[in-house]
Coordinates of C-alpha atoms and ligand atoms in Angstrom, one line a residue:
M1336 CA -18.4 6.6 20.3
A1337 CA -20.3 8.4 17.5
T1338 CA -18.9 7.9 14.0
D1339 CA -17.7 11.2 12.7
E1340 CA -18.0 11.2 8.9
S1341 CA -15.1 13.5 8.4
A1342 CA -12.8 11.1 10.3
W1343 CA -13.2 8.4 7.6
W1344 CA -9.4 8.6 6.9
R1345 CA -8.9 7.3 10.5
T1346 CA -11.9 5.0 11.0
G1347 CA -12.3 3.6 7.5
V1348 CA -10.8 0.6 5.7
V1349 CA -9.0 1.4 2.5
Y1350 CA -9.0 -1.3 -0.2
Q1351 CA -6.2 -1.2 -2.8
V1352 CA -7.3 -2.1 -6.3
Y1353 CA -4.6 -3.0 -8.8
P1354 CA -6.8 -2.0 -11.8
R1355 CA -5.0 -4.2 -14.4
S1356 CA -5.8 -7.3 -12.3
F1357 CA -9.2 -6.5 -10.9
A1358 CA -11.8 -7.1 -13.6
D1359 CA -11.7 -6.9 -17.4
S1360 CA -14.9 -5.7 -19.1
D1361 CA -13.8 -5.9 -22.8
G1362 CA -12.0 -9.1 -23.1
D1363 CA -8.5 -7.7 -23.8
G1364 CA -7.2 -9.6 -20.7
I1365 CA -6.4 -6.3 -18.8
G1366 CA -8.6 -5.1 -16.0
D1367 CA -10.3 -1.7 -16.5
I1368 CA -12.5 0.9 -15.0
P1369 CA -15.9 -0.5 -16.3
G1370 CA -14.8 -3.9 -14.9
L1371 CA -14.2 -2.3 -11.5
I1372 CA -17.5 -0.5 -11.6
A1373 CA -19.3 -3.8 -12.3
H1374 CA -17.7 -5.2 -9.1
L1375 CA -18.3 -2.3 -6.7
D1376 CA -21.0 -4.3 -4.9
H1377 CA -18.3 -6.7 -3.8
L1378 CA -16.8 -3.8 -1.9
G1379 CA -19.8 -1.8 -0.9
P1380 CA -22.1 -2.0 2.1
D1381 CA -23.7 -5.3 0.9
G1382 CA -20.3 -6.9 0.3
L1383 CA -17.1 -6.3 2.2
G1384 CA -18.2 -2.9 3.4
I1385 CA -14.9 -1.0 2.9
D1386 CA -14.8 2.8 3.0
A1387 CA -12.4 3.8 0.2
I1388 CA -10.6 2.4 -2.8
W1389 CA -7.1 3.3 -3.7
L1390 CA -6.5 2.8 -7.4
S1391 CA -2.9 2.0 -8.5
P1392 CA -2.2 4.3 -11.5
I1393 CA -4.8 4.6 -14.2
Y1394 CA -3.1 7.3 -16.3
P1395 CA -1.7 6.9 -19.8
S1396 CA 1.6 5.1 -19.6
P1397 CA 4.0 3.1 -21.8
G1398 CA 3.6 0.5 -19.0
L1399 CA 7.3 -0.1 -18.4
D1400 CA 6.6 -0.1 -14.6
L1401 CA 2.9 -1.1 -15.1
G1402 CA 1.5 2.5 -14.8
Y1403 CA 4.1 3.9 -12.4
D1404 CA 5.6 5.5 -15.5
V1405 CA 3.1 8.2 -16.2
A1406 CA 2.9 10.0 -19.6
D1407 CA 0.0 12.3 -18.6
H1408 CA -1.0 12.8 -15.0
A1409 CA -4.3 14.4 -15.8
A1410 CA -5.8 11.8 -18.2
I1411 CA -7.1 8.2 -18.1
D1412 CA -5.2 5.5 -20.0
P1413 CA -7.5 4.3 -22.8
I1414 CA -6.7 0.8 -21.8
M1415 CA -8.4 1.5 -18.5
G1416 CA -11.4 3.3 -20.0
S1417 CA -12.6 6.8 -20.9
D1418 CA -12.9 10.0 -19.0
G1419 CA -16.6 9.3 -18.8
D1420 CA -15.9 5.9 -17.3
F1421 CA -13.8 7.5 -14.6
D1422 CA -16.4 10.0 -13.7
R1423 CA -19.0 7.2 -13.5
L1424 CA -16.7 5.3 -11.2
V1425 CA -16.5 8.2 -8.8
R1426 CA -20.3 8.6 -8.9
E1427 CA -21.1 5.0 -8.5
A1428 CA -18.5 4.5 -5.7
H1429 CA -19.8 7.6 -3.9
D1430 CA -23.4 6.2 -4.2
R1431 CA -22.2 3.2 -2.3
G1432 CA -20.4 5.3 0.4
I1433 CA -17.0 4.4 -1.1
R1434 CA -14.4 7.1 -1.4
V1435 CA -11.9 7.2 -4.3
I1436 CA -8.1 7.6 -3.7
L1437 CA -5.8 8.0 -6.7
D1438 CA -2.2 7.1 -6.8
L1439 CA -0.1 10.2 -7.6
V1440 CA 3.3 9.4 -9.1
M1441 CA 5.1 12.7 -8.8
N1442 CA 8.7 11.8 -8.1
H1443 CA 9.2 10.9 -11.8
T1444 CA 7.4 10.7 -15.1
S1445 CA 7.6 8.4 -18.0
D1446 CA 10.4 9.3 -20.5
Q1447 CA 7.5 9.5 -23.0
H1448 CA 5.9 12.4 -21.1
P1449 CA 5.8 15.6 -23.2
W1450 CA 7.6 17.4 -20.4
F1451 CA 10.6 15.0 -20.7
A1452 CA 10.5 15.1 -24.5
A1453 CA 10.9 18.9 -24.3
S1454 CA 13.5 18.7 -21.5
R1455 CA 15.7 16.2 -23.2
A1456 CA 15.6 18.1 -26.5
S1457 CA 17.7 21.1 -25.4
R1458 CA 19.6 22.7 -22.6
D1459 CA 17.8 26.1 -22.9
G1460 CA 14.2 25.3 -23.6
A1461 CA 11.4 26.2 -21.3
R1462 CA 11.4 22.8 -19.6
A1463 CA 15.2 22.4 -19.7
D1464 CA 15.5 22.1 -15.9
W1465 CA 12.3 20.3 -15.2
Y1466 CA 14.4 17.1 -14.6
L1467 CA 17.7 16.6 -13.0
W1468 CA 20.4 17.0 -15.7
R1469 CA 24.1 17.0 -15.0
D1470 CA 27.4 17.1 -16.9
P1471 CA 29.6 14.0 -16.6
A1472 CA 31.9 13.9 -13.6
S1473 CA 34.8 13.1 -15.9
R1474 CA 35.5 10.8 -18.9
D1475 CA 37.0 7.4 -18.7
P1476 CA 40.2 6.6 -20.7
G1477 CA 38.0 5.6 -23.6
G1478 CA 36.3 9.0 -23.6
R1479 CA 33.1 7.7 -22.2
P1480 CA 31.2 10.0 -19.8
R1481 CA 31.2 9.1 -16.1
P1482 CA 28.1 9.7 -14.1
P1483 CA 28.0 12.8 -11.9
N1484 CA 27.8 10.8 -8.6
N1485 CA 27.5 7.3 -7.1
W1486 CA 23.7 7.2 -6.8
L1487 CA 22.0 4.0 -7.7
S1488 CA 18.7 3.1 -9.3
F1489 CA 16.5 1.1 -6.9
F1490 CA 15.8 -1.1 -9.9
G1491 CA 19.5 -1.9 -10.5
G1492 CA 22.5 -0.1 -12.0
S1493 CA 23.4 3.6 -11.9
A1494 CA 20.7 6.2 -11.3
W1495 CA 22.1 8.1 -14.3
T1496 CA 21.5 7.6 -18.0
W1497 CA 23.4 9.5 -20.7
E1498 CA 21.4 11.6 -23.2
P1499 CA 23.5 12.3 -26.3
T1500 CA 21.1 15.1 -27.5
R1501 CA 21.8 17.2 -24.5
G1502 CA 25.3 15.8 -23.9
Q1503 CA 24.3 15.3 -20.2
F1504 CA 23.1 12.6 -17.8
Y1505 CA 19.6 12.6 -16.3
L1506 CA 18.7 11.1 -13.0
H1507 CA 16.2 8.2 -12.5
T1508 CA 15.7 6.7 -9.1
F1509 CA 13.9 3.8 -10.8
L1510 CA 14.0 2.8 -14.5
P1511 CA 15.7 4.9 -17.2
G1512 CA 12.2 5.2 -18.5
Q1513 CA 11.2 7.0 -15.3
P1514 CA 13.2 10.3 -15.1
D1515 CA 13.0 12.1 -11.8
L1516 CA 11.4 15.5 -11.8
N1517 CA 13.2 18.6 -10.4
W1518 CA 11.0 19.5 -7.5
R1519 CA 13.2 22.5 -6.7
Q1520 CA 12.0 24.2 -10.0
P1521 CA 8.9 26.2 -9.0
A1522 CA 7.2 25.7 -12.4
V1523 CA 7.4 21.9 -11.8
R1524 CA 5.6 22.3 -8.5
A1525 CA 3.0 24.6 -10.0
A1526 CA 2.3 22.1 -12.8
L1527 CA 1.9 19.2 -10.4
Y1528 CA -0.2 21.2 -7.9
S1529 CA -2.6 22.2 -10.7
I1530 CA -3.0 18.5 -11.6
V1531 CA -3.8 17.7 -7.9
R1532 CA -6.4 20.5 -7.9
G1533 CA -7.9 19.1 -11.1
W1534 CA -8.5 15.7 -9.6
L1535 CA -9.9 17.1 -6.4
A1536 CA -12.3 19.1 -8.6
R1537 CA -13.4 15.9 -10.3
G1538 CA -14.5 14.5 -6.9
V1539 CA -11.4 12.5 -5.9
D1540 CA -11.3 12.0 -2.1
G1541 CA -7.6 11.5 -1.6
F1542 CA -4.2 10.5 -2.9
R1543 CA -1.6 8.0 -2.3
L1544 CA 1.8 9.6 -2.9
D1545 CA 4.2 7.3 -4.6
V1546 CA 7.8 7.5 -3.0
F1547 CA 7.1 11.0 -1.7
N1548 CA 10.2 11.1 0.5
A1549 CA 12.4 11.0 -2.6
F1550 CA 10.9 14.2 -4.2
L1551 CA 13.8 16.3 -3.1
K1552 CA 17.5 15.5 -3.4
D1553 CA 20.6 17.1 -2.0
P1554 CA 20.9 20.4 -4.0
D1555 CA 24.5 19.6 -4.7
L1556 CA 23.8 16.0 -5.6
A1557 CA 26.6 14.9 -3.4
S1558 CA 27.5 11.2 -3.5
N1559 CA 26.0 8.9 -0.9
P1560 CA 28.3 7.4 1.8
V1561 CA 29.2 3.8 1.0
V1562 CA 28.9 1.1 3.6
G1563 CA 30.2 -2.4 3.6
A1564 CA 28.8 -5.6 2.0
A1565 CA 25.1 -6.2 1.5
A1566 CA 23.2 -8.5 -0.8
R1567 CA 21.5 -5.6 -2.7
P1568 CA 23.8 -3.0 -4.2
W1569 CA 21.2 -0.4 -3.1
D1570 CA 21.9 -1.3 0.5
R1571 CA 25.6 -0.7 0.2
Q1572 CA 25.0 3.0 0.4
I1573 CA 23.4 5.2 3.1
H1574 CA 20.8 7.2 1.2
V1575 CA 21.3 10.5 2.9
N1576 CA 21.5 12.6 -0.3
D1577 CA 19.0 11.0 -2.7
K1578 CA 15.9 11.2 -0.3
D1579 CA 14.6 12.5 3.0
Q1580 CA 15.9 16.0 2.6
P1581 CA 15.3 18.5 5.4
D1582 CA 13.2 20.9 3.2
L1583 CA 10.8 18.1 2.3
A1584 CA 8.6 19.2 5.2
Y1585 CA 8.0 22.6 3.6
L1586 CA 7.0 20.9 0.3
L1587 CA 4.6 18.5 2.1
D1588 CA 3.0 21.4 3.8
Q1589 CA 2.4 23.0 0.4
F1590 CA 0.9 19.8 -1.0
R1591 CA -1.2 19.2 2.1
A1592 CA -2.6 22.8 2.1
I1593 CA -3.9 22.1 -1.4
V1594 CA -5.6 18.8 -0.4
D1595 CA -7.0 20.6 2.7
E1596 CA -8.6 23.2 0.5
R1597 CA -11.5 20.7 0.3
K1598 CA -13.2 19.3 3.3
G1599 CA -12.7 15.6 4.1
R1600 CA -9.9 14.9 1.6
M1601 CA -6.8 13.0 2.7
S1602 CA -3.5 11.7 1.5
V1603 CA -1.2 8.8 2.4
G1604 CA 2.4 8.8 1.6
E1605 CA 4.4 5.8 0.5
L1606 CA 7.5 5.8 2.6
F1607 CA 10.4 4.8 0.3
E1608 CA 12.3 2.9 2.9
G1609 CA 12.5 3.8 6.5
G1610 CA 11.1 2.6 9.8
P1611 CA 8.1 3.7 11.9
E1612 CA 10.0 6.7 13.4
T1613 CA 10.4 8.1 9.9
A1614 CA 6.8 7.3 9.0
A1615 CA 5.6 9.0 12.2
R1616 CA 7.7 12.1 11.6
Y1617 CA 6.0 12.7 8.2
T1618 CA 2.5 12.0 9.5
S1619 CA 0.0 14.7 10.2
E1620 CA -3.8 15.3 10.5
R1621 CA -5.6 13.8 7.4
H1622 CA -2.1 12.9 6.0
L1623 CA -1.1 9.3 6.7
V1624 CA 2.2 7.7 5.9
F1625 CA 2.7 4.0 5.3
D1626 CA 4.8 2.2 7.9
F1627 CA 5.8 -1.1 6.4
S1628 CA 7.3 -2.6 9.6
L1629 CA 4.5 -5.2 10.0
I1630 CA 4.8 -6.4 6.4
E1631 CA 8.4 -7.3 7.3
Q1632 CA 7.6 -9.6 10.2
D1633 CA 7.5 -13.4 10.4
W1634 CA 4.3 -14.9 11.6
S1635 CA 5.2 -15.2 15.3
A1636 CA 3.9 -13.6 18.4
E1637 CA 7.4 -12.4 19.3
A1638 CA 8.1 -10.7 16.0
F1639 CA 4.7 -9.1 15.7
G1640 CA 4.7 -8.1 19.4
R1641 CA 8.0 -6.3 19.0
A1642 CA 7.0 -4.6 15.8
I1643 CA 3.7 -3.4 17.3
D1644 CA 5.4 -2.0 20.3
A1645 CA 7.9 -0.2 18.2
R1646 CA 5.2 1.4 16.0
E1647 CA 3.2 2.4 19.0
A1648 CA 6.3 4.0 20.6
A1649 CA 7.1 5.8 17.3
F1650 CA 3.6 7.2 16.6
G1651 CA 2.7 7.9 20.2
P1652 CA -0.9 8.7 21.1
D1653 CA -1.2 11.7 18.9
R1654 CA -0.2 10.5 15.5
W1655 CA -2.3 8.1 13.5
P1656 CA -0.6 5.1 11.8
T1657 CA -1.6 2.8 8.9
V1658 CA -1.8 -0.9 9.1
V1659 CA -0.4 -2.6 6.0
L1660 CA 0.2 -6.3 5.6
S1661 CA 0.4 -6.5 1.8
N1662 CA 0.4 -4.4 -1.4
H1663 CA 1.4 -4.7 -5.0
D1664 CA 5.1 -4.7 -4.2
R1665 CA 5.2 -7.5 -1.7
S1666 CA 4.5 -11.2 -1.3
R1667 CA 0.9 -12.0 -0.4
Q1668 CA 0.0 -12.6 3.2
A1669 CA -1.1 -16.3 2.9
T1670 CA 2.1 -17.2 1.1
R1671 CA 4.5 -15.0 3.1
L1672 CA 3.1 -15.7 6.5
G1673 CA 1.4 -19.0 5.9
T1674 CA 4.0 -21.2 4.2
V1675 CA 7.0 -20.6 6.5
R1676 CA 6.0 -23.2 8.9
M1677 CA 5.7 -26.9 8.0
R1678 CA 2.1 -28.0 8.0
A1679 CA 0.8 -24.6 8.7
D1680 CA -2.6 -23.8 7.1
P1681 CA -2.2 -20.6 5.1
D1682 CA -6.0 -19.9 5.1
A1683 CA -6.0 -20.2 8.9
I1684 CA -3.1 -17.8 9.2
A1685 CA -4.7 -15.5 6.6
K1686 CA -7.8 -15.2 8.8
A1687 CA -5.8 -14.5 12.0
A1688 CA -3.8 -11.9 10.0
A1689 CA -7.2 -10.4 9.0
V1690 CA -8.0 -9.9 12.7
V1691 CA -4.6 -8.2 13.2
L1692 CA -5.1 -5.9 10.3
M1693 CA -8.6 -4.9 11.4
T1694 CA -8.0 -4.4 15.1
L1695 CA -4.6 -2.8 15.5
R1696 CA -4.6 1.0 15.9
G1697 CA -4.4 2.7 12.5
T1698 CA -6.1 2.8 9.2
P1699 CA -6.1 -0.7 7.6
F1700 CA -5.1 -1.0 3.9
L1701 CA -6.4 -4.2 2.4
Y1702 CA -4.9 -5.3 -0.9
Y1703 CA -7.3 -6.8 -3.4
G1704 CA -7.4 -10.6 -3.3
E1705 CA -6.3 -10.8 0.3
E1706 CA -9.9 -11.1 1.3
I1707 CA -10.0 -14.5 -0.4
G1708 CA -6.6 -15.5 0.8
L1709 CA -5.0 -15.3 -2.7
R1710 CA -1.5 -16.8 -2.9
D1711 CA 1.5 -15.6 -4.7
V1712 CA 1.5 -17.0 -8.2
M1713 CA 4.7 -18.4 -9.5
I1714 CA 5.8 -16.8 -12.8
P1715 CA 8.6 -18.5 -14.7
S1716 CA 11.5 -16.1 -15.2
S1717 CA 11.0 -16.3 -19.0
E1718 CA 7.5 -14.8 -18.5
A1719 CA 8.6 -12.1 -16.0
I1720 CA 7.0 -8.7 -16.6
D1721 CA 8.1 -6.8 -13.5
P1722 CA 11.1 -4.8 -15.0
P1723 CA 13.6 -5.3 -12.2
A1724 CA 12.7 -9.0 -12.1
R1725 CA 13.9 -9.2 -15.7
T1726 CA 17.4 -8.1 -14.9
A1727 CA 17.6 -9.9 -11.5
G1728 CA 20.4 -12.3 -10.8
P1729 CA 23.0 -13.0 -8.1
R1730 CA 24.4 -9.5 -8.4
F1731 CA 21.0 -7.9 -8.2
P1732 CA 18.6 -10.0 -6.1
W1733 CA 14.9 -9.0 -6.6
W1734 CA 11.6 -10.5 -5.6
N1735 CA 9.4 -10.7 -8.7
R1736 CA 6.4 -8.5 -8.0
D1737 CA 4.4 -10.3 -10.7
Q1738 CA 3.7 -12.9 -8.1
C1739 CA 1.3 -10.7 -6.1
R1740 CA -0.4 -9.2 -9.1
S1741 CA -2.4 -12.1 -10.5
P1742 CA -6.0 -11.5 -11.7
M1743 CA -8.8 -11.5 -9.2
P1744 CA -10.7 -14.7 -9.5
W1745 CA -14.4 -13.9 -9.3
A1746 CA -16.0 -17.3 -10.2
P1747 CA -15.2 -20.8 -11.4
G1748 CA -14.6 -21.1 -15.2
P1749 CA -11.8 -20.5 -17.7
G1750 CA -11.1 -16.8 -17.2
A1751 CA -12.2 -17.0 -13.5
G1752 CA -14.8 -14.3 -14.2
F1753 CA -11.9 -11.9 -14.6
T1754 CA -11.8 -11.9 -18.3
T1755 CA -13.4 -13.6 -21.3
G1756 CA -10.0 -13.3 -23.0
R1757 CA -6.4 -14.3 -22.0
P1758 CA -5.4 -12.7 -18.7
W1759 CA -2.4 -10.4 -19.0
I1760 CA -0.7 -12.4 -16.3
R1761 CA -1.2 -15.9 -15.0
L1762 CA -4.2 -16.7 -12.8
G1763 CA -3.6 -18.7 -9.6
V1764 CA -3.7 -22.4 -10.1
D1765 CA -6.5 -22.8 -7.5
H1766 CA -8.8 -20.3 -9.1
E1767 CA -11.5 -22.9 -9.7
V1768 CA -12.0 -23.2 -6.0
R1769 CA -10.4 -20.0 -4.6
N1770 CA -12.7 -17.3 -6.0
V1771 CA -15.2 -14.8 -4.7
A1772 CA -18.3 -16.8 -5.6
C1773 CA -17.1 -20.0 -3.9
Q1774 CA -16.0 -18.2 -0.8
A1775 CA -19.2 -16.1 -0.6
A1776 CA -21.1 -19.5 -0.3
D1777 CA -18.9 -20.8 2.4
P1778 CA -19.4 -19.2 5.9
E1779 CA -16.0 -20.5 7.0
S1780 CA -14.1 -18.9 4.1
V1781 CA -11.5 -16.1 4.4
L1782 CA -13.9 -13.8 2.6
E1783 CA -16.7 -14.4 5.1
T1784 CA -14.2 -13.8 8.0
Y1785 CA -13.3 -10.5 6.5
R1786 CA -16.9 -9.6 6.1
R1787 CA -17.7 -10.4 9.7
L1788 CA -14.7 -8.4 10.9
L1789 CA -15.7 -5.3 8.9
R1790 CA -19.2 -5.6 10.3
A1791 CA -17.8 -5.8 13.8
R1792 CA -15.8 -2.6 13.2
R1793 CA -18.8 -0.8 12.0
A1794 CA -20.9 -1.9 14.9
N1795 CA -18.1 -1.1 17.5
P1796 CA -16.4 2.2 16.7
T1797 CA -14.1 1.6 19.6
L1798 CA -12.4 -1.0 17.4
C1799 CA -11.6 1.7 14.8
S1800 CA -10.6 4.6 16.9
G1801 CA -10.3 3.5 20.5
R1802 CA -7.0 3.9 22.5
F1803 CA -4.6 1.0 22.1
A1804 CA -2.8 -1.0 24.7
R1805 CA -0.9 -4.2 24.5
I1806 CA -1.5 -6.5 27.5
D1807 CA 0.0 -9.7 28.7
S1808 CA -2.1 -12.7 27.4
G1809 CA -0.5 -15.0 29.9
N1810 CA 0.8 -17.1 27.0
A1811 CA 4.0 -16.3 25.0
D1812 CA 2.4 -17.5 21.7
V1813 CA -0.7 -15.3 22.0
L1814 CA -0.7 -11.6 21.5
A1815 CA -3.4 -9.6 23.3
W1816 CA -4.4 -5.9 23.0
T1817 CA -7.3 -3.7 24.0
R1818 CA -9.0 -0.9 22.3
S1819 CA -10.8 1.4 24.7
H1820 CA -13.0 4.5 24.7
E1821 CA -14.6 5.7 27.9
D1822 CA -16.3 2.6 29.4
D1823 CA -16.3 0.7 26.1
Q1824 CA -13.5 -1.8 25.6
A1825 CA -12.6 -4.5 23.1
L1826 CA -10.1 -7.2 23.8
V1827 CA -8.3 -9.0 20.9
L1828 CA -6.5 -12.3 21.3
V1829 CA -4.4 -13.8 18.5
N1830 CA -2.9 -17.3 18.7
F1831 CA 0.1 -17.4 16.4
T1832 CA 0.6 -21.1 16.6
G1833 CA -0.9 -24.3 15.3
D1834 CA -1.5 -25.6 18.8
P1835 CA -4.3 -24.8 21.2
A1836 CA -3.3 -22.0 23.6
R1837 CA -4.7 -21.3 27.0
V1838 CA -4.9 -17.6 27.8
A1839 CA -5.6 -15.7 31.0
P1840 CA -5.0 -12.0 30.1
V1841 CA -3.7 -9.8 32.9
G1842 CA -5.2 -6.5 33.8
V1843 CA -8.6 -6.6 32.1
R1844 CA -12.0 -6.9 33.6
G1845 CA -15.0 -8.6 31.9
P1846 CA -17.5 -9.9 31.4
W1847 CA -16.8 -10.4 27.7
R1848 CA -18.9 -11.3 24.8
P1849 CA -17.7 -12.3 21.3
L1850 CA -17.7 -9.7 18.6
A1851 CA -15.9 -11.4 15.7
G1852 CA -13.1 -13.9 15.1
T1853 CA -11.5 -16.3 12.8
H1854 CA -13.8 -19.2 13.5
L1855 CA -17.5 -19.4 12.9
S1856 CA -18.2 -21.0 16.3
W1857 CA -16.8 -19.6 19.5
P1858 CA -14.3 -21.1 21.8
D1859 CA -15.9 -22.3 25.0
L1860 CA -16.3 -19.1 26.8
P1861 CA -16.7 -19.6 30.5
A1862 CA -19.1 -17.2 32.4
G1863 CA -17.3 -13.9 32.2
G1864 CA -15.4 -14.9 29.1
L1865 CA -11.9 -15.7 30.5
P1866 CA -9.7 -17.6 30.8
L1867 CA -10.2 -19.4 27.6
T1868 CA -8.4 -21.8 25.2
L1869 CA -7.9 -20.6 21.7
R1870 CA -7.8 -23.2 18.9
P1871 CA -4.9 -23.3 16.5
Y1872 CA -4.4 -20.0 14.7
E1873 CA -7.6 -18.7 16.3
A1874 CA -8.1 -15.0 16.9
V1875 CA -11.0 -13.5 18.7
V1876 CA -12.3 -10.0 19.3
L1877 CA -14.3 -9.7 22.5
G1878 CA -16.3 -6.8 23.7
R1879 CA -16.8 -5.9 27.3
V1880 CA -20.4 -6.3 28.4
Q1881 CA -21.4 -3.1 30.2
T1882 CA -25.1 -2.6 30.0
A1883 CA -28.3 -4.6 30.0
L1884 CA -28.8 -3.5 26.4
A1885 CA -25.3 -4.8 25.4
Q1886 CA -26.0 -8.1 27.1
S1887 CA -29.2 -8.7 25.2
G1888 CA -27.4 -7.7 21.9
Ligands
LIG1947 C1 6.5 2.6 -5.7 C2 5.5 1.7 -6.2 C3 6.2 0.7 -7.1 C4 6.9 1.4 -8.2 C5 7.8 2.5 -7.7 C6 8.3 3.4 -8.8 O1 7.4 2.0 -4.8 O2 4.8 1.1 -5.2 O3 5.2 -0.2 -7.6 O4 7.6 0.5 -9.0 O5 7.2 3.3 -6.7 O6 7.3 4.3 -9.2

């Protein structure tokens, strides 16, 4: 299968950089763009060999939600670097064949954004209806205004905050410092679209759309239906009126047409809650949608098998999914998947998960640090930075996202090569040994496993874009699937357990040769390749031998 350059959004691997935590060039303890540029070789063809980087927000921001509260969508936060640094990043990334995807946060702005400052100042100014303002539903006996409806903030409490200057409430699906934009106001759409065009003109290759399915709300702002008990107040409502509105499709078409004005550009929408069916429904050519169902599974063949089948059924052969096992909002793979079982080896599971990530059908998104098996870093509640974590308690359970945002350890030493100063958030306790330099020197490391897998993908395009089929491995603890294109076929076997597992996959025809896997050495492959016995947590990618040329390779 020839590699088609314009299909990079399907065939490529996207690496998520959390810029604050990637590399600090000036010693202030916060990662920045020059730091990222200095480490591009880790990502480029001589390193991991990824195809694109997605940068979590780099715009000016008061930082209440660590950049997801944007004060100017068209500029670079000075803490991250200068405009010139950004343009150099795009150039230097492109020189290495790496595309650049920006995080567009367009559901809301910061309350420090000039648009909101103007909007909150008066009911009749030019930007008066750029946000969602409403009169109180009523007043309580003490004369205090009651919110217009029952909507909740995902970050806790009511979604409405009272603004005395206007004598009205404004809506915020997240923090009060993140007021929601009024996407039904054409001037708001025009302003946002012109920002999108501006970044495209600067050479940006695509966008991740933050919580895109919340852009539109029910025009009458009707209350959500309330359901019974659930641990999180958010889950006690059915969110039919504050997201997923029918006319969103029209809006997405508008946005996509702008991205498609330039060849080879793409977008990926962050689905704000919803299963694979919803993700598939919003997916289209060059416009992906995150389906988080895999992130939610326990490490077992049964759980992953079920989730994979459900995704495949939802997306069908014509829609292209993403593969996501971690991001800046969720517990890291090695911790989440690797510590649930007694005596499990988190690195072994991280390597097997790497095989899953790189060989399922869909565009893989790899979160920084996963390639060295980084763990969640415990942050005492007194040090919590993540805003909802600071208000969490029994009435508002919240997983502290600080834990998956620790600085990237590059080398042994006090600041782990991340900073010469004091890191903005704690480093992992194991950074002296778990870092890029140490793992690059160890052929059995998680990092070297990722490198081998990415090389195998490049050498075998069927692994990136071939048809997908799950097959019976002959062992309930081992998942098996094939990727096929014409006569070319790859077979993937993943042992989810800490015990050796004998597999005799049904319905495939060898002979097979190894392409990549979790272990440096190969399991004993009989002539023809199967049946074989996988070692604990071993995963292998086999390629069908079809020509004399392939046999000698
Ligand atoms: C998305 C981001 C998350 C952020 C939220 C509000 O879910 O991934 O980090 O807090 O949007 O912008």
